[in-house]
Coordinates of C-alpha atoms in Angstrom, one line a residue:
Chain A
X101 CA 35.9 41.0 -44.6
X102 CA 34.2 39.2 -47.5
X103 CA 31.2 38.4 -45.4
X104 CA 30.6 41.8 -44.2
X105 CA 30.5 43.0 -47.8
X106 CA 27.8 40.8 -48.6
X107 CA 26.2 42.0 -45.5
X108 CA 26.6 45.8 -46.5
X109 CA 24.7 45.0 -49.8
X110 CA 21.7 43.2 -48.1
X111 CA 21.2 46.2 -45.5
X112 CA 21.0 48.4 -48.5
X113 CA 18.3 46.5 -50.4
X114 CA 16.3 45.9 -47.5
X115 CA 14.5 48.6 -44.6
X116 CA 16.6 47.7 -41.9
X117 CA 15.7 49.9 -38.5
X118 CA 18.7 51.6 -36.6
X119 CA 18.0 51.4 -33.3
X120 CA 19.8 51.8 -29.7
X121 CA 18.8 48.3 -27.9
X122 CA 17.1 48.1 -24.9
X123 CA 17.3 44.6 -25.0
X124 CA 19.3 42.6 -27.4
X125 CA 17.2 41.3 -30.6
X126 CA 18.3 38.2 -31.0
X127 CA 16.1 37.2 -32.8
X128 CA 16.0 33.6 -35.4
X129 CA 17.1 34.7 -38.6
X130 CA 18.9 38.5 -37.7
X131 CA 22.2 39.4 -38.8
X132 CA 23.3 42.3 -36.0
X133 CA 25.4 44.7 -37.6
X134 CA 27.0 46.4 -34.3
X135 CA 29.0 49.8 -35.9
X136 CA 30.9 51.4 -33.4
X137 CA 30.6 55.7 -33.7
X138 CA 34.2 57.2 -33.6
X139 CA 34.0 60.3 -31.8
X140 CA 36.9 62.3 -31.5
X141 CA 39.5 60.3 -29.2
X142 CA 41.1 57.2 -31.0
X143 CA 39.4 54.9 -27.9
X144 CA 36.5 53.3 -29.4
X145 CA 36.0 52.4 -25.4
X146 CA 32.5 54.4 -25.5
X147 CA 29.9 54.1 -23.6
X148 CA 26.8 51.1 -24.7
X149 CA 25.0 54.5 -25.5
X150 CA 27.3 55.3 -28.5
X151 CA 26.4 52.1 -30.5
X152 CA 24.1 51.4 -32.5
X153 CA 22.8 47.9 -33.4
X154 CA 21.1 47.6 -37.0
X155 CA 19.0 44.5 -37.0
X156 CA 17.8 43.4 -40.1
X157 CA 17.1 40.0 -41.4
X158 CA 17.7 38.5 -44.6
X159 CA 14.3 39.5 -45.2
X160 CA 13.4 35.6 -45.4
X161 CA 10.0 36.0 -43.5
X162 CA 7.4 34.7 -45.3
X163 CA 3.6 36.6 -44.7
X164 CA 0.7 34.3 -44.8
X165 CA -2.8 35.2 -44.5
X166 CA -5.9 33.7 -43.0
X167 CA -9.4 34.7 -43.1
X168 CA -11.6 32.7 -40.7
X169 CA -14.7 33.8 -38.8
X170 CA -15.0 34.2 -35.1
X171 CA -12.2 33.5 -32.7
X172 CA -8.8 32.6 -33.5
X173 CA -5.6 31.2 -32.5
X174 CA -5.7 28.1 -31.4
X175 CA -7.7 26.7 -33.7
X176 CA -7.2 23.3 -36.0
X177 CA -5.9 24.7 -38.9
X178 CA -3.1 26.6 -37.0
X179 CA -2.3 23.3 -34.9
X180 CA -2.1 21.2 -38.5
X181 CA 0.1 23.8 -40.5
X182 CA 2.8 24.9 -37.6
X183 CA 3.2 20.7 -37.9
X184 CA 3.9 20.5 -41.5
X185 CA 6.7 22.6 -40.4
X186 CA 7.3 20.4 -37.7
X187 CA 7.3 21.5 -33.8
X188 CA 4.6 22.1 -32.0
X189 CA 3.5 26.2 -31.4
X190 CA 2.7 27.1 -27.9
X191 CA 1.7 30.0 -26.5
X192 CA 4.8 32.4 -25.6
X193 CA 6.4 31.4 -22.4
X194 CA 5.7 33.5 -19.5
X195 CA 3.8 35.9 -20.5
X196 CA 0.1 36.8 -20.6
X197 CA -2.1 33.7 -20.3
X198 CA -4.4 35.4 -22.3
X199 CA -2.6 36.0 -25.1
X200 CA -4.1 34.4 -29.0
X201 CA -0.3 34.1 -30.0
X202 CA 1.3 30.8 -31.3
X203 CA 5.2 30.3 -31.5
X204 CA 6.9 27.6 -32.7
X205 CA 10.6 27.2 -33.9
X206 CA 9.9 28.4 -37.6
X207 CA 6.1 29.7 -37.0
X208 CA 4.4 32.6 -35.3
X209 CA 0.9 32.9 -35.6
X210 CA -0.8 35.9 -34.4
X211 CA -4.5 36.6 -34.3
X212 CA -5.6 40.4 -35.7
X213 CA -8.2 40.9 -33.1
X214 CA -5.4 42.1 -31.5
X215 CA -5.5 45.4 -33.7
X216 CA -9.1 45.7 -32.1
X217 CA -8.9 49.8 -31.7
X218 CA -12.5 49.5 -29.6
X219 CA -12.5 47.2 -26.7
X220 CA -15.7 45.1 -25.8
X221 CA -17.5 48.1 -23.8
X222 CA -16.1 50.6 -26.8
X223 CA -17.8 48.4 -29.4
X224 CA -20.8 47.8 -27.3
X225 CA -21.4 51.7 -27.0
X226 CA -20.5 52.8 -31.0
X227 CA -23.0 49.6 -31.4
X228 CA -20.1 47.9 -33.2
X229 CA -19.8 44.6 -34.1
X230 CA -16.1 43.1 -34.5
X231 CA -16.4 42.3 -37.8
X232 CA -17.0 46.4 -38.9
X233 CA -13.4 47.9 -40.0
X234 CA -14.3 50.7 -37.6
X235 CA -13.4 48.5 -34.8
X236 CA -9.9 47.5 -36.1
X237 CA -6.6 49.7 -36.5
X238 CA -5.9 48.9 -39.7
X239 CA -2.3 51.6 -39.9
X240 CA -1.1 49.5 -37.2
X241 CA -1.6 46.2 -38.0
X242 CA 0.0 47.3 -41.7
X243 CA 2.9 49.1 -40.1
X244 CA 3.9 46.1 -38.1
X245 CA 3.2 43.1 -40.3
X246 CA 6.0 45.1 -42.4
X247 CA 7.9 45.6 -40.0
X248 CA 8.2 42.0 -39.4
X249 CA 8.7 41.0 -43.0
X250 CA 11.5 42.7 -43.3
X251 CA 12.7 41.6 -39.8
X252 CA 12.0 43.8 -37.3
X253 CA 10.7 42.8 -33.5
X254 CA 7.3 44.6 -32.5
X255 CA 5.0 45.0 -29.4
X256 CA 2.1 44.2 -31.0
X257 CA -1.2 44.8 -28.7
X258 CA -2.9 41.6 -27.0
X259 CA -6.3 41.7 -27.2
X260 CA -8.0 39.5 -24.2
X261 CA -10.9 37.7 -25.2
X262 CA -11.9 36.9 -21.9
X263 CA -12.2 40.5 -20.1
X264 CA -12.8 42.5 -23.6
X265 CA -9.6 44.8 -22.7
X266 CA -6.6 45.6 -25.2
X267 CA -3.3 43.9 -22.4
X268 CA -0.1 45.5 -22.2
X269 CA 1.6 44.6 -25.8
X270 CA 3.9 41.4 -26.3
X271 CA 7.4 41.2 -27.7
X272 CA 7.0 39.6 -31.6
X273 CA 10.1 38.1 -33.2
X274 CA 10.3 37.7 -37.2
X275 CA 9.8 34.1 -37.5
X276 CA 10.4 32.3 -40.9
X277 CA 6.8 31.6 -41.5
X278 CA 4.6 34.6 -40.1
X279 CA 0.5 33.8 -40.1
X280 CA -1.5 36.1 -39.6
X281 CA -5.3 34.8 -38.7
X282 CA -8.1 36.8 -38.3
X283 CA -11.0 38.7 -39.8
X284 CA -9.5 41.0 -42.0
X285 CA -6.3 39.7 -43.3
X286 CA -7.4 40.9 -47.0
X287 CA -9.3 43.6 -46.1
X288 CA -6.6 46.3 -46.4
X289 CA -4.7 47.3 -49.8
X290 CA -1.8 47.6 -47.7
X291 CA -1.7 44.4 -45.8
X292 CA -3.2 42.5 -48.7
X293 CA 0.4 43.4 -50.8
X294 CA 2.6 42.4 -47.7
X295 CA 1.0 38.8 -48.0
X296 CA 2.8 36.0 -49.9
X297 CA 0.1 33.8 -50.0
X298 CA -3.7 34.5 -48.4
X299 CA -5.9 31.8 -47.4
X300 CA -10.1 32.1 -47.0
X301 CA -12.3 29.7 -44.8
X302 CA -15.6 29.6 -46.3
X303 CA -18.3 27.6 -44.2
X304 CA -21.6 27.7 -45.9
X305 CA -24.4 28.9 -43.5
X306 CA -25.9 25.7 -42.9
X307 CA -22.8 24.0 -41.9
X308 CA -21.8 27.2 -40.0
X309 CA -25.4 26.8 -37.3
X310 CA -24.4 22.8 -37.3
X311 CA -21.1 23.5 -35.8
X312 CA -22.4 26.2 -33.9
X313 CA -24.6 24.1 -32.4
X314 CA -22.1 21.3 -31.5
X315 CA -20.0 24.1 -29.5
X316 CA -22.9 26.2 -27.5
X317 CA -25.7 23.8 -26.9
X318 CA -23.3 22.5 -23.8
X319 CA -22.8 26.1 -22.2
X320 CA -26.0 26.6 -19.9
X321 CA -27.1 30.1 -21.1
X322 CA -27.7 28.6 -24.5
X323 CA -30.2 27.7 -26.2
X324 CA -31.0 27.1 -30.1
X325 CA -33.0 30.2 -30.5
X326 CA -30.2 32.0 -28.8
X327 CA -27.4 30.5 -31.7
X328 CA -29.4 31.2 -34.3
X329 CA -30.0 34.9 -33.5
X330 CA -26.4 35.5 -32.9
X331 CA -25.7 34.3 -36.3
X332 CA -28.3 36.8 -38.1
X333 CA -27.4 39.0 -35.8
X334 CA -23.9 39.3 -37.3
X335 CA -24.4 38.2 -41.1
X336 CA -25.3 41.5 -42.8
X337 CA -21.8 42.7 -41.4
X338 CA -20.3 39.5 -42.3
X339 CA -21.6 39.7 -45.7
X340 CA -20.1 43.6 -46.2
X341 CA -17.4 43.3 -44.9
X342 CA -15.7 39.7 -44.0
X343 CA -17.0 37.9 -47.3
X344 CA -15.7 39.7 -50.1
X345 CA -12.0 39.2 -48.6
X346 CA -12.4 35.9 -50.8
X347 CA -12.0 37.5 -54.1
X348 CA -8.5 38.3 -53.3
X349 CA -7.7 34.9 -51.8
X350 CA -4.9 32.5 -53.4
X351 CA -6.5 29.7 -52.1
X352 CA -10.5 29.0 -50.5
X353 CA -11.5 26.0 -48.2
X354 CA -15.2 26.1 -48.7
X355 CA -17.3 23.8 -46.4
X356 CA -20.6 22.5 -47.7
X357 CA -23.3 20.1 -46.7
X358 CA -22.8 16.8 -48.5
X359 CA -24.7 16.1 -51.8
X360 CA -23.9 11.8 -51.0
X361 CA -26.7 12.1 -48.5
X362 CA -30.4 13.4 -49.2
X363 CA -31.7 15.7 -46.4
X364 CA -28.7 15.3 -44.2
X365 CA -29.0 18.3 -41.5
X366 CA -26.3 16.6 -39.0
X367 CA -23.4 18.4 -41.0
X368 CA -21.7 15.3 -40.2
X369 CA -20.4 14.2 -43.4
X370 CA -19.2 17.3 -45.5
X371 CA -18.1 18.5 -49.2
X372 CA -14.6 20.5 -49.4
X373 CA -13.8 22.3 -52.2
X374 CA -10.2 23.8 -52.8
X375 CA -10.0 26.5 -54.8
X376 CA -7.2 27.4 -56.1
X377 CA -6.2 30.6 -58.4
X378 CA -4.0 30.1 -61.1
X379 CA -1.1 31.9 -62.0
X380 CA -0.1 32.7 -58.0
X381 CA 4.1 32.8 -58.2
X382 CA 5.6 29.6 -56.2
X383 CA 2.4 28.2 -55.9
X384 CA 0.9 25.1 -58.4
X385 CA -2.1 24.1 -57.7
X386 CA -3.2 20.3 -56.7
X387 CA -4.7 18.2 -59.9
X388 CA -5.9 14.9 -60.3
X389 CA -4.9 13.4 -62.7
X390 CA -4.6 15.5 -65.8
X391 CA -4.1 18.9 -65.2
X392 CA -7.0 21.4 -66.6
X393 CA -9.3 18.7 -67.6
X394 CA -12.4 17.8 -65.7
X395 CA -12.6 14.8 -63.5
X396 CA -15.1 12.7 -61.3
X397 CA -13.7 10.2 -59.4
X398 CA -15.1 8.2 -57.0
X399 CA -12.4 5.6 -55.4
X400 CA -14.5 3.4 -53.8
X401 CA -15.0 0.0 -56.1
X402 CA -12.9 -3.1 -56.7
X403 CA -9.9 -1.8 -55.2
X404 CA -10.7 0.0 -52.3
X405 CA -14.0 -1.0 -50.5
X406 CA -15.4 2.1 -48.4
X407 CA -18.4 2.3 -46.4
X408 CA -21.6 4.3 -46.5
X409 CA -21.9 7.1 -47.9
X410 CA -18.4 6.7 -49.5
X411 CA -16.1 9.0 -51.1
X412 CA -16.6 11.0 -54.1
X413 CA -13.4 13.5 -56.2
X414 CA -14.3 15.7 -58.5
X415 CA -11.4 18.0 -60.5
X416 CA -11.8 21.1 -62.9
X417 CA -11.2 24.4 -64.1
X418 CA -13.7 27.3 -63.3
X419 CA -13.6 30.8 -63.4
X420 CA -14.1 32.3 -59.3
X421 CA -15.2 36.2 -59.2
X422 CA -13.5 36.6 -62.6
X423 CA -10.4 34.8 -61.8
X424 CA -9.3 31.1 -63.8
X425 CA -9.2 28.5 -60.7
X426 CA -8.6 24.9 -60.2
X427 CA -11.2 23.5 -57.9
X428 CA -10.8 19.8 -56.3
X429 CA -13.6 18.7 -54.1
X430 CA -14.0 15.8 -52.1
X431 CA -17.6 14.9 -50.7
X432 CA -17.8 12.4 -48.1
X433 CA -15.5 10.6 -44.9
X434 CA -12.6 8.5 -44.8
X435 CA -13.0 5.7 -42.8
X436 CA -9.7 3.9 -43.0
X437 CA -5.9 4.4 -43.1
X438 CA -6.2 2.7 -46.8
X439 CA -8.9 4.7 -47.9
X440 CA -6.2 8.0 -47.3
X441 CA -3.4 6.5 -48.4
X442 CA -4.9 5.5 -51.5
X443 CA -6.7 8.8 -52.3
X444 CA -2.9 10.4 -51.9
X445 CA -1.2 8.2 -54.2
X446 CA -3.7 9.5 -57.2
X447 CA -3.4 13.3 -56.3
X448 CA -0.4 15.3 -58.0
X449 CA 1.3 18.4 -57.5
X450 CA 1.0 17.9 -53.3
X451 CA 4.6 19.2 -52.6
X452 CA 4.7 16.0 -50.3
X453 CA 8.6 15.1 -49.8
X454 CA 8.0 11.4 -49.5
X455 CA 5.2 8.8 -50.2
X456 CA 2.7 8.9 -47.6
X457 CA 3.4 12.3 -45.9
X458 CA -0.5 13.5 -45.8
X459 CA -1.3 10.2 -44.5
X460 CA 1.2 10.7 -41.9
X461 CA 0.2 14.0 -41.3
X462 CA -3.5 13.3 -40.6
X463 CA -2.7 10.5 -38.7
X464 CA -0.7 12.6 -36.3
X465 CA -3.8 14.5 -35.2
X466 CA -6.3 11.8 -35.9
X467 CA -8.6 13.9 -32.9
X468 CA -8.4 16.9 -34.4
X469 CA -11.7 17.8 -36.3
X470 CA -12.1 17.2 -39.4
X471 CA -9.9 14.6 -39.7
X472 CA -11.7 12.3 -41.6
X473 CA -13.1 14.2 -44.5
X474 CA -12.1 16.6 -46.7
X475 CA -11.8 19.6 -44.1
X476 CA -8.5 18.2 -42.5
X477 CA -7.1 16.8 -46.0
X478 CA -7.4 20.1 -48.0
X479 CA -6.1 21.8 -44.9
X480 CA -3.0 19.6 -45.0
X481 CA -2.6 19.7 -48.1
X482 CA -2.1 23.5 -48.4
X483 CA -0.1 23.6 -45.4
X484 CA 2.2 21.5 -47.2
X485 CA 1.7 23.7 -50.3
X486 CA 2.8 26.8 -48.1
X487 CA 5.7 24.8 -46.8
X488 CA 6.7 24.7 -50.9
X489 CA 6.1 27.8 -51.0
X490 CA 8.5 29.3 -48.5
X491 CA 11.7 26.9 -49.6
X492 CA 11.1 28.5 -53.1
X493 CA 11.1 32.4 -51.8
X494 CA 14.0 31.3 -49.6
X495 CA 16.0 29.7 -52.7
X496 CA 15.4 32.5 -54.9
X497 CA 16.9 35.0 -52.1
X498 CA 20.0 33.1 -51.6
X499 CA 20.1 33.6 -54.9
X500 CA 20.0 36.8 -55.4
X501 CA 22.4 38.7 -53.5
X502 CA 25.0 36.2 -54.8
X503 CA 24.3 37.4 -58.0
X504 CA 24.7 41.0 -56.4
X505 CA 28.1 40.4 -55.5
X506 CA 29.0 38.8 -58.6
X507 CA 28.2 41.7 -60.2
Chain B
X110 CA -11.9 46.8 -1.6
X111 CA -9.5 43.9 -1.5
X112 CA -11.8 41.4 -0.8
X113 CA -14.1 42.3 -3.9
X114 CA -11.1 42.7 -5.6
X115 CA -11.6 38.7 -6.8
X116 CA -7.8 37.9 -6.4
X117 CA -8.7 35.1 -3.8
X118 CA -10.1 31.4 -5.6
X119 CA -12.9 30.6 -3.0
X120 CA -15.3 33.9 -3.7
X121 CA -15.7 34.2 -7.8
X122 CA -19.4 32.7 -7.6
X123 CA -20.7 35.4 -4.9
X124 CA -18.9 38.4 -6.7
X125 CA -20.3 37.5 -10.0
X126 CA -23.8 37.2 -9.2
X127 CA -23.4 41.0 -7.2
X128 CA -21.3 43.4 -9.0
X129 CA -20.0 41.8 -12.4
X130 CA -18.9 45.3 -13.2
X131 CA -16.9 46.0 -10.4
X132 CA -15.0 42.6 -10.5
X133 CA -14.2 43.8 -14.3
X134 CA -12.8 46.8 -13.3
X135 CA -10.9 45.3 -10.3
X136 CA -9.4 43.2 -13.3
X137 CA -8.8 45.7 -15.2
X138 CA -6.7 47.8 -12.9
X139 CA -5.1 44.8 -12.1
X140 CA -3.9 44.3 -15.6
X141 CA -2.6 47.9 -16.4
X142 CA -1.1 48.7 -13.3
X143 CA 1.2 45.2 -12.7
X144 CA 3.4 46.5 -10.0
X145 CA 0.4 46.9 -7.6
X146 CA -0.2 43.8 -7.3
X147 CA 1.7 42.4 -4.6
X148 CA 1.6 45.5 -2.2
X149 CA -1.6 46.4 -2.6
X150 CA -3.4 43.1 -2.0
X151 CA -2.7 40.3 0.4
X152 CA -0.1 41.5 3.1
X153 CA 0.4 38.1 5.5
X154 CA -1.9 36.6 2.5
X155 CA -1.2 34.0 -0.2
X156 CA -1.1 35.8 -3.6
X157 CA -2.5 34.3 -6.1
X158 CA -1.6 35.2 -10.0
X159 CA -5.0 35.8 -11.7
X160 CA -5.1 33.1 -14.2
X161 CA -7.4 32.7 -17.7
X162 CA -10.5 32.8 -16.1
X163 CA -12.1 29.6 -15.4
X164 CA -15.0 27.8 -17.5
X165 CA -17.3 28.4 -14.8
X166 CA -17.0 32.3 -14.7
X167 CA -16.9 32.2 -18.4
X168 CA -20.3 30.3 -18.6
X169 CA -21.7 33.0 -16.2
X170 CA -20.2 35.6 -18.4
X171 CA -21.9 33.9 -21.8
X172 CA -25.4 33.3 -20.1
X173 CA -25.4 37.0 -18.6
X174 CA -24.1 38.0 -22.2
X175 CA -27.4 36.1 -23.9
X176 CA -29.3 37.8 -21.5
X177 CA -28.1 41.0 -22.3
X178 CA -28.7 40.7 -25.9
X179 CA -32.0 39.3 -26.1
X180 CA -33.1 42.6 -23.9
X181 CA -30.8 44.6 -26.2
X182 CA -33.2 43.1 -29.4
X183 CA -36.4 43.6 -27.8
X184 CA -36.4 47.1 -28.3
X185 CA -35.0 47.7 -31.2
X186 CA -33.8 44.7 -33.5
X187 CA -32.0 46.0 -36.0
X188 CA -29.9 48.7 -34.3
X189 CA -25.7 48.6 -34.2
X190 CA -26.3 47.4 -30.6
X191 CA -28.5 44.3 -30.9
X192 CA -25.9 43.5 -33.3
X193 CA -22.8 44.3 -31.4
X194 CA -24.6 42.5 -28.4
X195 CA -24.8 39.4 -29.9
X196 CA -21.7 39.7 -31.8
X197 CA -20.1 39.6 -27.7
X198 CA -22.4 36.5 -26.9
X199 CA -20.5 34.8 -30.3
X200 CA -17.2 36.2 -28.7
X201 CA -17.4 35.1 -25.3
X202 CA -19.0 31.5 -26.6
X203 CA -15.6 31.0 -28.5
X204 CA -13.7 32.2 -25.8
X205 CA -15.5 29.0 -23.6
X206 CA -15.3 26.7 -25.8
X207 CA -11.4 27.2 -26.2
X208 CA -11.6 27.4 -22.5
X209 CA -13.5 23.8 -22.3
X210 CA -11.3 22.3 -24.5
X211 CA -7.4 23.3 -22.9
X212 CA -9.0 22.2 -19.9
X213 CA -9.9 18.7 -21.5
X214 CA -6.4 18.5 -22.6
X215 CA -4.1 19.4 -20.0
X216 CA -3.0 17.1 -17.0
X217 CA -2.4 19.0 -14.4
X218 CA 0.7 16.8 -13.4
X219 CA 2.2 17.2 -16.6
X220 CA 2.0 21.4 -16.6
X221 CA 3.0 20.9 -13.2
X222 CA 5.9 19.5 -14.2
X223 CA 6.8 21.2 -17.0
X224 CA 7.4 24.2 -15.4
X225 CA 9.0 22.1 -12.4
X226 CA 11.2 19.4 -13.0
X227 CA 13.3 18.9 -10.4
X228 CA 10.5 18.4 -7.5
X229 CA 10.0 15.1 -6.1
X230 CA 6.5 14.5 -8.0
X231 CA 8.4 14.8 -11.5
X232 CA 11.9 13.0 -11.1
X233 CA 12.2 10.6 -14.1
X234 CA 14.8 7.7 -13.2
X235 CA 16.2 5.7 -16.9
X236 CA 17.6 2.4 -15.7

């Protein structure tokens, strides 16, 4: 009887949704509370159609944002964070091939061009780009994201890239970790509140055409005239209304050409910066070092011999669209497993639970791109930082309610 | 009807080249209305589920799309539908490259497999 008093308290802190099941929600973390409706007669022998099941969760989903352009779900950065947490994320069994969604056994990712409101021809007749708000349905993708933090299943929409249609919805579960990835994460209030830490790709515009290159020049219909007009084609939307989502992010990968080579146009060998805001709660940002002081470190010398162009740190404090940050940036390639596990013993505050976890962690998907530079580093890194993250906001719940029954 | 309906493998090539549109909305009817499926097409004929569409239909789709755009442009280049022309080119590119690259990585043994353990192909023995 004890336990279901702790139960009663929870349900009336957090939105929990009465509903009559169709199917049952057994979902990963959901406490069903089944309450059986007396009507008159002492037989509580009623029919499935007189209970009701309130599912709620412990509310221990934790929101994440992602702001990337063009395309999503499957992409690197997903692949690398759903590892941290160990598991690999698959698409959901059985269901639409089609579908952008990743689960895994403590991540769902879900992509937010499935809130697309206009489908390819509805776009291409408004004259609508995906990237315009207009094209999104921004209630719904708010209603259900809260929904699912506080541990509700949805049907959320699929959006099929390949025919342009909005599919019959999917069945989401609340997961523990819930990513959402798209192109406007952070562009709604509401959304932007429901978010427990938000996360903003930046590729400059040179680096952007390089890898645009490296993906299309293989497909036959085109050609380098053709890339390069798709890309103006899109930036004055891009510039309204994707890029000032990074104002409001906790943390921004941002992916320049390298300054260690003059003229380099290959994109091959890249800068990463990190920026992280200060003052986020449960997250501390990465330092080398000495925290708040300004370092330049380049690791390459008598201890550690690295090849052309080399590597090159650099750590500081700077002020980002009026916000204090902490920026760490790495220009240049690892070339060797010693090269990475050297650069990891010197950083701090990398919420790694042993000696060597990054390393081990890059190694693991040694094909992925960008696993030699500072693109697949930084990404690991604050997929382990999100990982810290969530084990705080779960040990300050647990704490919590046993305070509330204390009391 | 049902043979442009582009359920069989062998004829994808010939309907895209004649009537893209109508093989869309063949899809598209397909997807919304699941339960037709089975009686409608292929009585006495092998069904076959419609998969993710192949690379090759998508690289017809993203060289039709380029098309499409650079005609959109012409006339007018800074209207909402140049941009939301290209904006489908940069779509449907992603969408094949994704494509090319789950093709590079699965064995079709393995998925095979995975879904079938207990055929002859995938018995395992541990001695």
């Amino acid at each position: 009887m004890a336990v279901s008093t702790v139960y009663t308290v929870l349900s009336l802190n957090s939105t929990c949704s009465i509903s009559k099941p169709t199917k049952t929600h057994l979902g990963f973390n959901q406490k069903q509370l089944v309450f059986f409706k007396k009507i008159t007669t002492i037989t509580t022998t009623t029919t499935r159609r007189a209970t009701t099941v309130i599912t709620c969760s412990a509310g221990n989903t934790v929101v994440i944002g992602l702001a990337a352009d063009s395309g999503c779900g499957k992409s690197t950065f997903m692949r690398r964070l759903t590892s941290v947490f160990g598991g690999a994320a698959e698409p959901p069994k059985g269901g639409n091939p089609d579908s952008n969604t990743l689960i895994s056994d403590t991540t769902t990712v879900i992509c937010l061009d499935d809130y697309h409101s206009l489908d390819r021809t509805g776009r291409k007749e408004k004259g609508v780009t995906a990237l315009d708000p207009r094209a999104n349905n921004f209630d719904l993708m708010y209603e259900q994201v809260k929904a699912i933090k506080n541990g509700v299943a949805v049907e959320k929409p699929i959006y099929n890239h390949v025919t342009g249609l909005i599919d019959p919805p999917e069945l989401i579960k609340p997961p523990k970790i819930f990513v959402i990835e798209g192109l406007h994460p952070m562009y709604d209030a509401r959304v932007r509140e429901l978010l427990d830490f938000s996360i903003y790709l930046d590729i400059s515009n040179e680096v952007k055409f390089a890898w645009k290159i490296q993906r299309d020049m293989a497909e036959r219909g085109h050609s380098l005239e053709s890339i390069k007009a798709s890309i103006e084609a899109r930036k004055p939307d891009f510039d309204a209304y994707i890029d000032p989502q990074k104002q409001y992010a906790d943390a921004v990968i941002e992916v320049l050409p390298t300054q260690l080579i003059p003229d380099d146009n290959e994109g091959k060998v890249l800068r990463v910066r990190l920026i992280m805001k200060e003052g986020v709660k449960y997250f501390n940002p990465v330092y080398l070092f000495d925290e708040g002081s300004t370092i330049s470190w380049i690791p390459c010398g008598r201890k550690l011999t690295c090849s052309y162009p080399g590597i090159k740190f650099s750590y500081g404090p700077e002020t980002y669209f009026g916000h204090e940050v902490s920026v760490l940036e790495m220009d240049g390639q690892f070339d060797r497993l010693d090269e990475l596990i050297y650069v990891e013993s010197h950083l701090s505050n990398i919420s790694t639970k042993f000696y060597g976890e990054v390393t081990q962690q890059m190694l693991k998907h040694a094909d992925f791109p960008g696993s030699n530079n500072g693109t697949g580093l930084f990404q690991t890194i604050v997929g382990l930082k999100i990982r810290d993250l969530y084990e705080q906001i779960v040990a300050s719940k647990t704490g919590a309610p046993l305070e509330a029954t204390k009391a | 009807m049902a043979a442009v309906a582009g359920v069989s493998i062998t004829t994808p090539k010939v309907l895209a080249l004649e009537s893209p549109k109508m093989l869309q909305s063949a899809k598209f009817s397909l997807l919304n209305n699941p339960w037709k499926r089975c009686t409608e097409f292929g009585r006495g004929r092998m069904y076959v589920h419609p998969v993710a569409a192949a690379p090759e239909g998508l690289s017809e789709k993203v060289a039709e799309s380029v098309k499409n755009a650079k005609e959109a442009c012409s006339e007018n280049p800074t209207d909402g539908e140049c941009a939301a022309a290209w904006d489908e080119v940069e779509e449907l590119s992603a969408a094949a490259s994704h494509a090319r690259d789950k093709k590079k990585e699965s064995d079709p043994l393995e998925d095979y497999c995975k879904d079938n353990p207990e055929t002859d192909e995938c018995r395992t023995y541990d001695d």
